[in-house]
Coordinates of C-alpha atoms and ligand atoms in Angstrom, one line a residue:
M1 CA -25.5 -77.5 -47.5
K2 CA -27.9 -77.1 -49.2
S3 CA -30.8 -76.5 -47.5
L4 CA -28.5 -74.1 -45.5
A5 CA -28.1 -72.4 -49.0
L6 CA -31.6 -71.6 -49.1
R7 CA -31.2 -69.2 -45.9
A8 CA -28.4 -67.5 -47.6
H9 CA -29.9 -66.9 -50.4
K10 CA -32.7 -64.8 -48.6
Q11 CA -30.1 -63.3 -46.7
R12 CA -28.6 -62.3 -50.3
I13 CA -25.2 -63.6 -49.0
E14 CA -23.7 -66.0 -50.8
L15 CA -23.1 -69.3 -49.0
A16 CA -20.1 -71.6 -51.2
C17 CA -18.5 -74.6 -50.1
H18 CA -15.4 -75.6 -51.3
V19 CA -13.7 -79.2 -51.0
A20 CA -10.0 -80.3 -52.0
T21 CA -9.3 -81.9 -54.5
E22 CA -6.4 -83.9 -52.2
V23 CA -9.9 -84.7 -49.6
P24 CA -10.6 -88.4 -50.1
A25 CA -13.8 -89.3 -51.8
F26 CA -14.6 -90.7 -49.0
V27 CA -13.9 -91.2 -45.5
V28 CA -15.3 -93.0 -42.6
G29 CA -16.9 -91.0 -39.7
D30 CA -19.6 -89.8 -37.7
P31 CA -22.2 -87.8 -40.3
A32 CA -24.2 -86.5 -38.0
R33 CA -21.3 -84.9 -36.0
V34 CA -20.1 -83.4 -39.1
R35 CA -23.4 -82.6 -40.6
Q36 CA -24.0 -80.8 -36.6
L37 CA -20.9 -78.5 -36.4
L38 CA -21.2 -77.1 -39.8
V39 CA -24.6 -76.5 -39.4
N40 CA -23.6 -74.8 -36.2
L41 CA -20.9 -73.0 -37.3
V42 CA -22.5 -72.0 -40.8
G43 CA -25.8 -70.9 -39.2
N44 CA -24.1 -68.8 -36.5
A45 CA -21.7 -67.1 -39.9
L46 CA -25.1 -66.4 -41.9
K47 CA -26.8 -65.0 -38.3
F48 CA -24.0 -62.6 -37.8
T49 CA -23.2 -61.3 -41.3
E50 CA -25.5 -59.1 -43.2
Q51 CA -23.8 -59.2 -46.3
G52 CA -21.0 -60.8 -48.5
E53 CA -20.6 -64.7 -48.1
V54 CA -20.0 -67.8 -46.0
V55 CA -17.7 -69.9 -47.5
V56 CA -17.1 -73.6 -46.0
D57 CA -14.2 -75.0 -46.9
V58 CA -12.6 -78.4 -46.1
R59 CA -9.0 -79.6 -46.8
V60 CA -6.6 -82.8 -45.6
R61 CA -4.6 -81.1 -42.7
S62 CA -2.2 -84.7 -42.5
R63 CA -2.5 -88.8 -43.8
D64 CA -1.2 -91.3 -42.3
D65 CA -1.9 -94.9 -42.7
G66 CA -5.7 -95.6 -42.9
Q67 CA -6.7 -91.9 -41.2
A68 CA -7.2 -88.5 -42.6
V69 CA -7.1 -85.4 -40.2
L70 CA -9.5 -83.3 -42.4
H71 CA -9.1 -79.5 -41.1
F72 CA -12.8 -78.0 -42.3
S73 CA -13.1 -73.9 -42.2
V74 CA -16.3 -71.7 -42.1
R75 CA -15.4 -68.0 -42.8
D76 CA -17.9 -65.0 -42.9
T77 CA -18.0 -61.4 -43.8
G78 CA -19.9 -60.3 -40.9
I79 CA -19.5 -58.9 -37.5
G80 CA -16.5 -61.0 -36.4
I81 CA -15.8 -60.9 -32.2
P82 CA -13.3 -58.5 -30.3
D83 CA -9.9 -60.4 -29.5
D84 CA -10.6 -60.2 -25.5
K85 CA -13.8 -62.5 -26.1
Q86 CA -12.5 -64.6 -28.9
A87 CA -11.8 -67.2 -26.0
S88 CA -15.0 -67.2 -23.9
V89 CA -17.4 -67.9 -27.0
F90 CA -16.5 -71.7 -26.8
Q91 CA -17.5 -71.8 -23.6
A92 CA -21.3 -72.4 -22.6
F93 CA -23.9 -69.6 -21.9
E94 CA -21.0 -66.7 -23.6
Q95 CA -22.5 -64.7 -26.5
V96 CA -20.4 -61.4 -27.0
D97 CA -23.2 -59.4 -26.7
G98 CA -26.6 -59.7 -25.1
S99 CA -28.4 -57.3 -27.2
L100 CA -27.6 -58.3 -30.3
T101 CA -29.1 -62.0 -28.9
R102 CA -32.2 -60.7 -28.3
R103 CA -32.3 -60.0 -32.3
H104 CA -30.5 -62.8 -33.3
G105 CA -32.2 -65.3 -30.6
G106 CA -29.9 -68.5 -30.4
S107 CA -28.9 -70.4 -26.4
G108 CA -25.3 -69.4 -26.2
L109 CA -24.4 -73.3 -26.3
G110 CA -23.8 -74.2 -30.0
L111 CA -20.2 -73.5 -29.3
A112 CA -19.7 -74.9 -26.5
I113 CA -21.9 -78.0 -27.9
S114 CA -19.1 -78.3 -31.0
T115 CA -16.4 -77.9 -29.0
R116 CA -17.4 -81.6 -27.5
L117 CA -18.3 -82.8 -30.8
V118 CA -15.3 -82.1 -32.3
E119 CA -13.2 -83.3 -29.1
Q120 CA -15.0 -86.4 -29.6
M121 CA -13.6 -86.9 -32.8
G122 CA -10.4 -86.2 -31.8
G123 CA -10.1 -82.6 -33.2
R124 CA -9.8 -79.5 -31.6
M125 CA -11.8 -76.0 -32.8
W126 CA -9.9 -72.4 -33.2
L127 CA -11.6 -68.9 -34.5
E128 CA -9.5 -66.2 -36.1
S129 CA -11.2 -63.7 -36.2
R130 CA -11.5 -59.5 -37.4
V131 CA -14.1 -57.0 -35.8
G132 CA -15.8 -55.5 -39.0
Q133 CA -14.5 -57.9 -41.4
G134 CA -15.5 -61.4 -40.5
S135 CA -14.9 -64.1 -38.3
I136 CA -13.0 -67.8 -39.7
F137 CA -13.5 -70.8 -37.5
H138 CA -11.5 -73.8 -37.4
F139 CA -12.0 -77.2 -36.7
E140 CA -10.1 -80.7 -37.2
A141 CA -11.3 -84.1 -37.0
R142 CA -10.0 -87.4 -37.9
F143 CA -11.4 -89.8 -40.1
G144 CA -10.7 -93.2 -41.3
V145 CA -9.5 -93.4 -45.3
V146 CA -11.3 -96.1 -47.6
E147 CA -9.7 -96.8 -51.0
V148 CA -12.7 -97.2 -52.8
E149 CA -13.4 -95.9 -56.7
P150 CA -15.6 -93.6 -57.0
D151 CA -17.4 -95.2 -59.5
E152 CA -20.1 -92.2 -60.2
I153 CA -17.3 -90.5 -61.2
R154 CA -14.6 -93.0 -63.4
R155 CA -18.0 -94.4 -64.7
V156 CA -17.8 -92.2 -67.8
D157 CA -14.5 -92.0 -69.9
L158 CA -12.9 -88.5 -68.4
S159 CA -10.7 -89.0 -71.8
S160 CA -13.8 -87.4 -73.4
L161 CA -14.3 -84.5 -71.3
H162 CA -10.8 -83.4 -71.6
D163 CA -9.8 -79.8 -72.9
L164 CA -13.2 -79.2 -73.1
K165 CA -13.5 -75.3 -73.3
V166 CA -16.0 -74.5 -70.5
L167 CA -17.4 -70.6 -69.7
V168 CA -17.7 -70.1 -66.4
V169 CA -20.4 -66.8 -65.3
D170 CA -20.3 -65.4 -61.9
D171 CA -20.1 -62.8 -60.3
N172 CA -19.0 -63.9 -56.7
D173 CA -15.2 -64.7 -56.7
T174 CA -15.5 -67.6 -54.8
N175 CA -17.8 -69.8 -56.4
R176 CA -15.3 -68.4 -59.8
L177 CA -12.5 -70.6 -58.2
I178 CA -14.5 -73.0 -56.6
L179 CA -15.9 -73.8 -60.1
Q180 CA -12.9 -73.3 -62.0
E181 CA -11.1 -76.2 -59.7
M182 CA -13.4 -78.7 -60.3
L183 CA -13.3 -78.2 -63.9
A184 CA -10.1 -78.4 -64.3
S185 CA -9.4 -81.5 -62.1
W186 CA -11.5 -83.1 -64.3
G187 CA -8.9 -81.7 -67.4
M188 CA -11.7 -79.5 -68.9
L189 CA -10.1 -75.9 -69.6
P190 CA -12.4 -73.3 -68.3
T191 CA -12.5 -70.1 -68.7
V192 CA -14.2 -67.6 -66.0
A193 CA -16.1 -64.6 -66.5
S194 CA -17.8 -62.1 -63.5
R195 CA -20.1 -60.9 -65.3
A196 CA -22.6 -62.6 -68.3
R197 CA -21.8 -59.1 -70.8
E198 CA -18.5 -60.4 -70.2
G199 CA -18.8 -63.8 -70.8
L200 CA -21.0 -63.1 -73.7
H201 CA -17.7 -61.4 -75.1
M202 CA -15.7 -64.1 -74.8
M203 CA -17.4 -66.4 -76.5
R204 CA -17.6 -64.8 -79.5
E205 CA -14.3 -64.0 -79.1
A206 CA -13.8 -67.8 -79.2
L207 CA -15.9 -68.9 -81.7
R208 CA -13.9 -66.4 -84.1
E209 CA -10.5 -67.4 -82.9
H210 CA -12.0 -71.4 -83.8
R211 CA -11.6 -72.9 -80.6
P212 CA -15.6 -72.0 -79.1
F213 CA -17.0 -72.8 -75.5
R214 CA -18.5 -76.2 -75.6
L215 CA -20.3 -75.5 -72.5
V216 CA -20.9 -72.7 -70.2
L217 CA -22.1 -72.9 -66.9
S218 CA -23.5 -70.0 -65.3
D219 CA -24.7 -68.0 -61.9
T220 CA -28.6 -67.3 -62.3
H221 CA -28.4 -64.8 -59.6
M222 CA -26.0 -61.6 -61.4
P223 CA -26.3 -58.1 -61.9
E224 CA -26.7 -56.1 -64.7
M225 CA -27.7 -59.3 -67.3
D226 CA -28.9 -62.6 -65.1
G227 CA -28.0 -65.7 -66.1
F228 CA -31.5 -66.5 -67.5
M229 CA -30.5 -63.3 -69.9
L230 CA -27.3 -64.4 -70.8
A231 CA -29.4 -68.0 -71.8
E232 CA -31.6 -65.7 -74.1
Q233 CA -28.5 -63.8 -75.8
I234 CA -26.9 -67.4 -76.2
G235 CA -29.6 -68.7 -78.0
K236 CA -30.0 -65.8 -79.5
D237 CA -26.8 -65.8 -81.8
P238 CA -27.0 -68.6 -84.1
K239 CA -23.5 -68.4 -84.0
I240 CA -23.1 -69.5 -80.4
G241 CA -26.5 -70.7 -79.6
Q242 CA -25.6 -74.7 -79.8
T243 CA -23.7 -74.0 -77.1
A244 CA -25.0 -76.3 -74.1
I245 CA -25.7 -74.1 -71.1
I246 CA -25.9 -75.4 -67.1
L247 CA -27.2 -72.8 -64.6
L248 CA -26.6 -72.6 -61.3
T249 CA -29.8 -71.7 -58.7
S250 CA -30.3 -70.8 -55.3
G251 CA -33.2 -72.9 -55.0
D252 CA -34.6 -69.8 -53.7
R253 CA -37.4 -68.7 -56.5
P254 CA -39.3 -71.2 -57.7
E255 CA -40.2 -70.0 -60.7
D256 CA -36.6 -70.1 -61.9
M257 CA -37.1 -73.7 -62.0
E258 CA -39.8 -73.0 -64.8
R259 CA -37.7 -70.3 -66.3
C260 CA -34.8 -73.0 -67.5
E261 CA -37.4 -76.1 -68.5
Q262 CA -38.5 -73.0 -70.7
S263 CA -35.6 -71.0 -72.0
G264 CA -34.2 -75.2 -73.2
I265 CA -31.3 -74.9 -70.5
A266 CA -29.5 -78.0 -70.3
A267 CA -29.3 -78.6 -66.7
Y268 CA -30.0 -75.8 -63.3
L269 CA -28.6 -77.0 -60.4
L270 CA -28.5 -76.0 -57.2
K271 CA -26.2 -73.9 -55.5
P272 CA -23.9 -74.7 -53.7
V273 CA -23.1 -77.9 -56.1
K274 CA -21.9 -81.0 -55.3
Q275 CA -19.0 -81.9 -57.7
S276 CA -20.8 -85.3 -58.6
E277 CA -23.7 -83.9 -59.2
L278 CA -22.0 -81.2 -61.4
F279 CA -20.2 -84.1 -63.5
D280 CA -23.8 -85.9 -63.9
A281 CA -24.5 -82.4 -65.4
I282 CA -22.6 -82.0 -67.7
V283 CA -22.0 -85.2 -68.8
E284 CA -25.7 -85.1 -69.4
A285 CA -25.9 -81.8 -71.3
L286 CA -23.4 -82.7 -73.8
E287 CA -24.9 -86.1 -74.4
I288 CA -21.2 -88.0 -74.0
T289 CA -22.4 -91.5 -74.3
H290 CA -20.2 -94.2 -74.8
E291 CA -23.0 -96.5 -76.1
G292 CA -21.8 -100.1 -75.8
E293 CA -20.0 -99.3 -72.4
T294 CA -22.1 -97.2 -70.9
A295 CA -25.1 -99.6 -71.5
E296 CA -23.1 -102.1 -70.1
A297 CA -22.5 -100.7 -67.3
L298 CA -26.1 -99.9 -66.2
M299 CA -27.1 -103.2 -66.6
S300 CA -24.1 -104.8 -64.6
H301 CA -26.3 -102.5 -61.9
H302 CA -29.3 -105.1 -63.0
P303 CA -30.6 -107.3 -59.7
K304 CA -29.0 -111.0 -60.8
L305 CA -32.2 -113.0 -59.7
T306 CA -32.0 -115.2 -56.6
T307 CA -34.1 -118.6 -56.7
P308 CA -37.6 -117.0 -57.8
R309 CA -39.9 -117.1 -54.2
R310 CA -43.8 -117.4 -54.4
I311 CA -44.5 -115.1 -51.8
L312 CA -48.1 -114.2 -50.3
L313 CA -48.1 -111.5 -49.1
A314 CA -51.1 -110.6 -46.3
E315 CA -51.5 -106.7 -46.5
D316 CA -54.3 -104.0 -46.1
S317 CA -53.0 -100.8 -47.0
V318 CA -52.4 -100.2 -51.2
V319 CA -49.4 -98.0 -50.8
N320 CA -47.5 -100.7 -48.3
Q321 CA -48.6 -103.4 -50.9
K322 CA -46.8 -102.3 -53.8
L323 CA -43.7 -101.1 -51.8
A324 CA -43.2 -104.9 -50.9
V325 CA -44.7 -106.1 -54.2
A326 CA -42.3 -103.7 -55.9
L327 CA -39.3 -104.2 -54.0
L328 CA -40.1 -108.3 -54.0
E329 CA -40.4 -108.5 -57.6
R330 CA -37.4 -106.4 -58.1
F331 CA -35.7 -109.8 -56.7
G332 CA -37.9 -111.7 -59.4
H333 CA -40.2 -113.1 -56.9
K334 CA -44.0 -113.8 -57.4
V335 CA -46.2 -112.2 -55.1
T336 CA -49.4 -112.9 -54.4
V337 CA -51.2 -110.0 -52.2
A338 CA -53.7 -110.9 -50.1
N339 CA -56.2 -107.7 -48.7
N340 CA -57.0 -109.1 -45.8
G341 CA -56.5 -112.5 -43.2
R342 CA -59.1 -114.4 -44.4
E343 CA -57.9 -113.8 -47.9
A344 CA -54.7 -114.5 -46.4
T345 CA -55.5 -118.4 -44.9
E346 CA -57.7 -118.9 -47.9
A347 CA -54.6 -118.5 -50.4
A348 CA -52.4 -119.9 -47.9
A349 CA -54.4 -123.4 -48.0
S350 CA -53.4 -123.5 -51.7
D351 CA -49.5 -124.7 -50.5
A352 CA -48.7 -122.5 -52.9
F353 CA -46.4 -120.6 -51.7
D354 CA -43.2 -120.7 -50.1
V355 CA -43.0 -117.8 -47.1
V356 CA -46.1 -115.3 -46.0
L357 CA -45.7 -112.1 -45.2
M358 CA -48.3 -110.8 -42.9
D359 CA -49.1 -107.4 -41.7
I360 CA -50.9 -107.7 -38.1
Q361 CA -53.6 -105.4 -38.1
M362 CA -55.7 -105.8 -40.8
P363 CA -59.9 -105.4 -41.8
E364 CA -61.4 -108.7 -41.3
M365 CA -59.1 -110.9 -39.5
D366 CA -56.0 -109.8 -38.4
G367 CA -52.2 -111.2 -38.8
L368 CA -52.8 -113.1 -35.4
E369 CA -55.7 -114.4 -35.6
A370 CA -54.5 -115.9 -40.0
T371 CA -52.2 -117.4 -38.5
A372 CA -53.1 -118.9 -36.0
K373 CA -55.6 -120.4 -38.4
I374 CA -53.0 -121.1 -40.9
R375 CA -51.0 -123.0 -38.1
A376 CA -53.8 -125.2 -37.3
R377 CA -54.5 -126.1 -40.7
E378 CA -51.0 -126.9 -41.2
K379 CA -51.5 -129.7 -38.3
T380 CA -53.9 -131.4 -40.5
V381 CA -51.1 -131.8 -43.3
G382 CA -47.9 -131.6 -41.7
R383 CA -46.7 -128.8 -43.2
H384 CA -44.7 -125.7 -41.7
I385 CA -44.4 -122.7 -44.4
P386 CA -42.4 -119.6 -42.7
I387 CA -44.6 -116.5 -41.8
I388 CA -42.8 -113.4 -41.1
A389 CA -45.0 -110.7 -39.6
M390 CA -44.6 -106.8 -40.8
T391 CA -45.6 -104.6 -37.7
A392 CA -45.6 -100.4 -37.8
H393 CA -45.1 -100.6 -33.6
A394 CA -42.1 -102.2 -32.9
L395 CA -43.6 -102.4 -28.9
K396 CA -41.7 -104.4 -26.7
G397 CA -44.3 -107.3 -26.7
D398 CA -45.2 -107.7 -30.3
R399 CA -42.7 -110.1 -30.6
E400 CA -43.3 -112.7 -28.2
L401 CA -46.9 -112.6 -29.4
C402 CA -46.8 -112.7 -32.8
L403 CA -44.0 -115.8 -32.1
A404 CA -47.0 -117.2 -29.8
A405 CA -49.6 -117.3 -32.6
G406 CA -46.8 -119.1 -34.6
M407 CA -44.8 -116.7 -36.7
D408 CA -41.3 -117.3 -37.5
D409 CA -40.2 -113.4 -37.1
Y410 CA -41.0 -110.4 -38.1
V411 CA -39.6 -107.0 -39.5
S412 CA -41.0 -103.5 -38.9
K413 CA -42.7 -100.9 -41.2
P414 CA -41.9 -99.3 -43.2
I415 CA -40.3 -102.4 -44.7
R416 CA -36.8 -101.6 -45.1
R417 CA -35.5 -104.0 -47.9
E418 CA -31.6 -105.1 -45.9
E419 CA -34.2 -106.1 -43.0
L420 CA -36.4 -107.8 -45.2
F421 CA -34.0 -109.9 -47.2
E422 CA -32.2 -110.8 -44.4
K423 CA -35.4 -112.2 -42.7
L424 CA -36.2 -113.3 -45.8
A425 CA -32.9 -115.4 -46.7
R426 CA -32.8 -117.0 -42.7
L427 CA -36.4 -118.9 -43.6
V428 CA -36.6 -119.3 -46.7
P429 CA -33.6 -121.2 -48.4
D430 CA -31.7 -119.5 -51.4
V431 CA -32.9 -115.7 -50.8
S432 CA -29.7 -113.8 -50.9
P433 CA -29.0 -112.2 -47.7
V434 CA -27.6 -108.9 -49.4
S435 CA -28.7 -107.8 -52.7
V436 CA -26.9 -108.8 -55.9
E437 CA -27.3 -105.5 -56.6
E438 CA -25.5 -104.0 -53.9
E439 CA -23.0 -106.5 -54.4
V440 CA -22.0 -105.1 -57.5
H441 CA -22.2 -101.1 -56.2
G442 CA -20.0 -102.3 -54.1
E443 CA -21.5 -99.8 -51.1
T444 CA -23.7 -101.6 -48.8
S445 CA -25.4 -98.2 -49.2
N446 CA -26.6 -96.0 -47.0
K447 CA -28.2 -93.6 -49.5
E448 CA -29.4 -96.2 -51.1
S449 CA -31.6 -97.5 -48.8
A450 CA -32.6 -94.3 -47.5
A451 CA -34.0 -93.5 -50.7
R452 CA -35.6 -96.5 -50.5
E453 CA -37.7 -95.5 -47.6
G454 CA -38.5 -93.0 -48.6
V455 CA -38.5 -94.2 -52.3
I456 CA -39.4 -90.2 -52.9
D457 CA -36.6 -87.5 -51.9
W458 CA -39.2 -85.1 -50.0
T459 CA -36.7 -82.8 -48.4
Q460 CA -35.3 -82.9 -51.8
I461 CA -38.5 -81.0 -53.4
R462 CA -38.9 -79.0 -50.6
D463 CA -36.0 -77.6 -51.5
L464 CA -36.9 -76.9 -54.4
T465 CA -40.0 -75.5 -53.9
G466 CA -39.0 -73.1 -51.2
G467 CA -41.9 -74.8 -48.7
D468 CA -44.4 -73.0 -51.5
S469 CA -47.1 -75.7 -51.1
E470 CA -49.1 -74.4 -54.4
L471 CA -46.0 -74.5 -56.0
L472 CA -45.6 -78.2 -55.2
K473 CA -49.1 -79.2 -55.6
S474 CA -49.0 -77.8 -59.1
L475 CA -45.5 -80.2 -59.9
I476 CA -47.3 -82.9 -58.4
A477 CA -50.1 -82.7 -60.0
D478 CA -48.2 -82.3 -63.1
G479 CA -45.8 -84.9 -62.5
L480 CA -48.5 -87.3 -62.4
E481 CA -50.4 -85.5 -65.5
E482 CA -47.0 -86.5 -67.4
A483 CA -45.8 -89.9 -66.1
S484 CA -49.0 -91.3 -66.9
R485 CA -49.3 -89.8 -70.6
L486 CA -45.5 -91.4 -70.6
L487 CA -46.1 -93.9 -69.7
K488 CA -48.5 -94.8 -72.5
E489 CA -46.2 -93.1 -75.1
I490 CA -43.9 -95.8 -73.8
R491 CA -45.7 -99.0 -73.9
D492 CA -47.1 -98.0 -77.3
S493 CA -43.4 -97.2 -79.0
I494 CA -42.4 -100.9 -76.8
A495 CA -45.2 -102.6 -78.6
K496 CA -43.9 -100.7 -82.0
D497 CA -40.8 -101.4 -81.6
D498 CA -40.4 -97.7 -82.4
R499 CA -37.0 -96.9 -80.7
E500 CA -36.7 -94.0 -81.1
H501 CA -39.9 -92.9 -79.7
L502 CA -39.1 -95.0 -77.3
R503 CA -35.9 -93.2 -76.7
T504 CA -37.6 -89.4 -76.4
A505 CA -39.9 -90.6 -74.0
A506 CA -38.4 -92.6 -71.5
H507 CA -35.6 -89.3 -71.2
T508 CA -38.8 -87.0 -70.7
L509 CA -40.1 -89.3 -68.4
K510 CA -36.7 -89.6 -66.7
G511 CA -36.4 -85.4 -66.3
S512 CA -39.8 -85.3 -64.6
V513 CA -38.7 -88.2 -62.1
R514 CA -35.6 -86.2 -61.4
Y515 CA -37.6 -83.6 -59.8
F516 CA -39.0 -85.9 -56.6
G517 CA -35.6 -87.5 -56.0
A518 CA -37.1 -90.9 -56.8
D519 CA -33.8 -92.2 -57.4
K520 CA -35.2 -96.3 -58.2
L521 CA -37.6 -94.9 -60.8
F522 CA -34.3 -92.4 -62.0
E523 CA -32.0 -96.1 -62.6
I524 CA -34.7 -98.0 -64.4
I525 CA -35.4 -95.4 -66.8
V526 CA -31.9 -94.4 -67.8
R527 CA -32.0 -98.0 -67.9
L528 CA -34.5 -98.0 -70.3
E529 CA -33.4 -95.0 -72.3
A530 CA -30.1 -97.2 -72.9
L531 CA -31.7 -100.0 -74.3
A532 CA -33.8 -97.9 -76.3
R533 CA -30.6 -97.5 -78.2
Q534 CA -29.1 -100.7 -78.4
G535 CA -31.0 -103.7 -76.1
N536 CA -33.0 -106.4 -77.1
P537 CA -36.9 -107.2 -77.1
D538 CA -37.0 -109.1 -74.0
E539 CA -34.7 -106.9 -72.4
I540 CA -36.7 -104.1 -72.8
A541 CA -39.5 -105.7 -71.0
E542 CA -38.3 -106.6 -68.5
V543 CA -37.1 -103.0 -67.5
Q544 CA -40.2 -102.3 -68.5
R545 CA -42.1 -104.5 -65.8
S546 CA -39.7 -102.9 -63.3
L547 CA -40.5 -99.7 -64.3
E548 CA -44.5 -100.2 -64.6
N549 CA -44.2 -101.6 -60.9
E550 CA -41.9 -98.5 -59.4
L551 CA -43.8 -96.1 -61.4
D552 CA -46.6 -98.0 -59.6
V553 CA -45.7 -97.0 -56.2
V554 CA -44.3 -93.3 -56.9
I555 CA -47.6 -92.9 -58.7
S556 CA -49.7 -93.9 -55.5
L557 CA -47.0 -91.8 -53.3
L558 CA -47.6 -88.9 -54.9
Q559 CA -51.3 -89.3 -55.2
S560 CA -51.6 -89.5 -51.1
R561 CA -49.6 -86.9 -50.9
L562 CA -51.5 -84.4 -53.2
K563 CA -54.6 -85.8 -50.9
E564 CA -53.9 -85.0 -48.0
M565 CA -52.5 -80.9 -49.0
S566 CA -55.8 -80.4 -50.5
Ligands
ADP601 P1 -25.8 -68.7 -30.4 O1 -26.7 -70.1 -30.1 O2 -25.8 -67.8 -28.8 O3 -25.6 -68.2 -30.8 P2 -22.8 -69.7 -29.9 O4 -21.9 -70.7 -28.4 O5 -23.3 -70.4 -31.1 O6 -24.3 -69.7 -29.8 O7 -22.4 -68.9 -29.8 C1 -22.0 -67.8 -28.9 C2 -22.0 -66.3 -29.3 O8 -20.2 -66.3 -30.1 C3 -22.6 -65.9 -30.3 O9 -23.6 -65.5 -29.5 C4 -22.1 -64.9 -30.8 O10 -21.7 -63.7 -30.3 C5 -20.3 -65.6 -31.1 N1 -20.5 -65.7 -32.2 C6 -20.6 -67.2 -33.1 N2 -20.2 -67.0 -34.0 C7 -19.7 -65.5 -34.5 C8 -19.5 -65.7 -35.7 N3 -19.7 -66.3 -37.2 N4 -19.6 -64.3 -36.1 C9 -19.8 -63.3 -34.7 N5 -19.9 -63.4 -33.8 C10 -20.1 -65.1 -33.8

């Protein structure tokens, strides 16, 4: 929805998404199919709508033992489809109006494919439409239901949000309804205004009645007075100036982000907002922290160490070295880096390692040759160190080649942590195959591993910058500069045990890290920030180590991206 929203907002169409509260937080199904369906339908809706809005809605149609049929609808305010054409649009190569197609492009296949996808998910698809008024495409599909606590949402005590007065300002009716429903579902007391001026008036009235709003949630682009002007007005008025403000932006205007930062806005979110995102932003904006509880919850995410192992990493690429080192050290392992095969054989001769991770292509001596050398030497001393190959291209013969050279197993690059730990566990005793971190999380989460694989979420950044590469460059450059400055501040304040300074430096760093979708780094900083409040020096030192490692990885990735672009 976020990426489609960008396109929608460029067309000045509001794209909203409403997921009814009764829809389970987690379902089991095929995300790729659902995604494709929504992209097809929302894509069509945007294609055939000149003005107005496109609204995606999800509800529960029925629920029975362990399964739910979800009803999705995509409604637009576009040109509509005449009655006599409504049945045929689902057939392949059918288009209502050929001349329109020349304008809009398209293959006439989208809906035929969509219908098939829906049928594969045990559902059906249909439409309602009136020419000149718009269309609603519906589909239903069957999903498994898992009874999992949405821990992200429940972690914070909801009672602190109860009866919290929130003002919602948005000129779009659908958005107001959606936001109102979300807020009410957390027990907050939302009041809505469709214009900024009206919102300001309500704020002053509420203050007069001694029931002020604690939070304003406002759209950015509104007629007459936009979200920034509203924030400015609020800030200028000493009586209401303290109210926290969260802006909803459409992401099609990169300069918005900067303006948000400058005008002291607590947070800005890209539309359409995800419920969990909004929740996090509210908690953060209001600085709701249950000191003890939160820190403890956060600490429980800290991986318990399996038996620390001594690992020799033979790898010539610095980024890959850093990635692998960060990954392994996070689980308490000690890593020694060899930059090529020759260094690897020399290091291995010390017998100081429990396992070797060996890149295949390396300068001076490649991984296959190094392995053969290590094995030859072992014949004379009678031991066998496990060697795991790391190969970039999982070509068919690679495995045989590796095994023939005396390796025990191989992992493909880029390294995925589950695969690596699984292989390590198989060859080295006491390395747990599933990280404890994941067990605590209660999710063998795709999101986590995907985030790891990428470390940085480039899609998010692209969305944020709207494809503006100059902006991206300066964002990265600023990020790098800021990160090194703040890292220094963090080091200094830890050395002096200046907790307040540590906390503010961590907080600032957290803000800029968020841009880059560097989830792991973000988590570490959150932990550090919490520890600054009440952790002991040992804990802080430990988190500092993870921070330095992970920041190294992120920084080197950003630097290489910057290089690629210039
Ligand atoms: P195409 O790739 O040509 O868009 P589809 O199968 O997705 O093929 O759609 C078939 C035809 O159905 C479109 O060409 C258009 O005439 C009509 N159509 C689909 N969605 C809409 C909509 N939301 N509003 C109006 N017409 C639509």
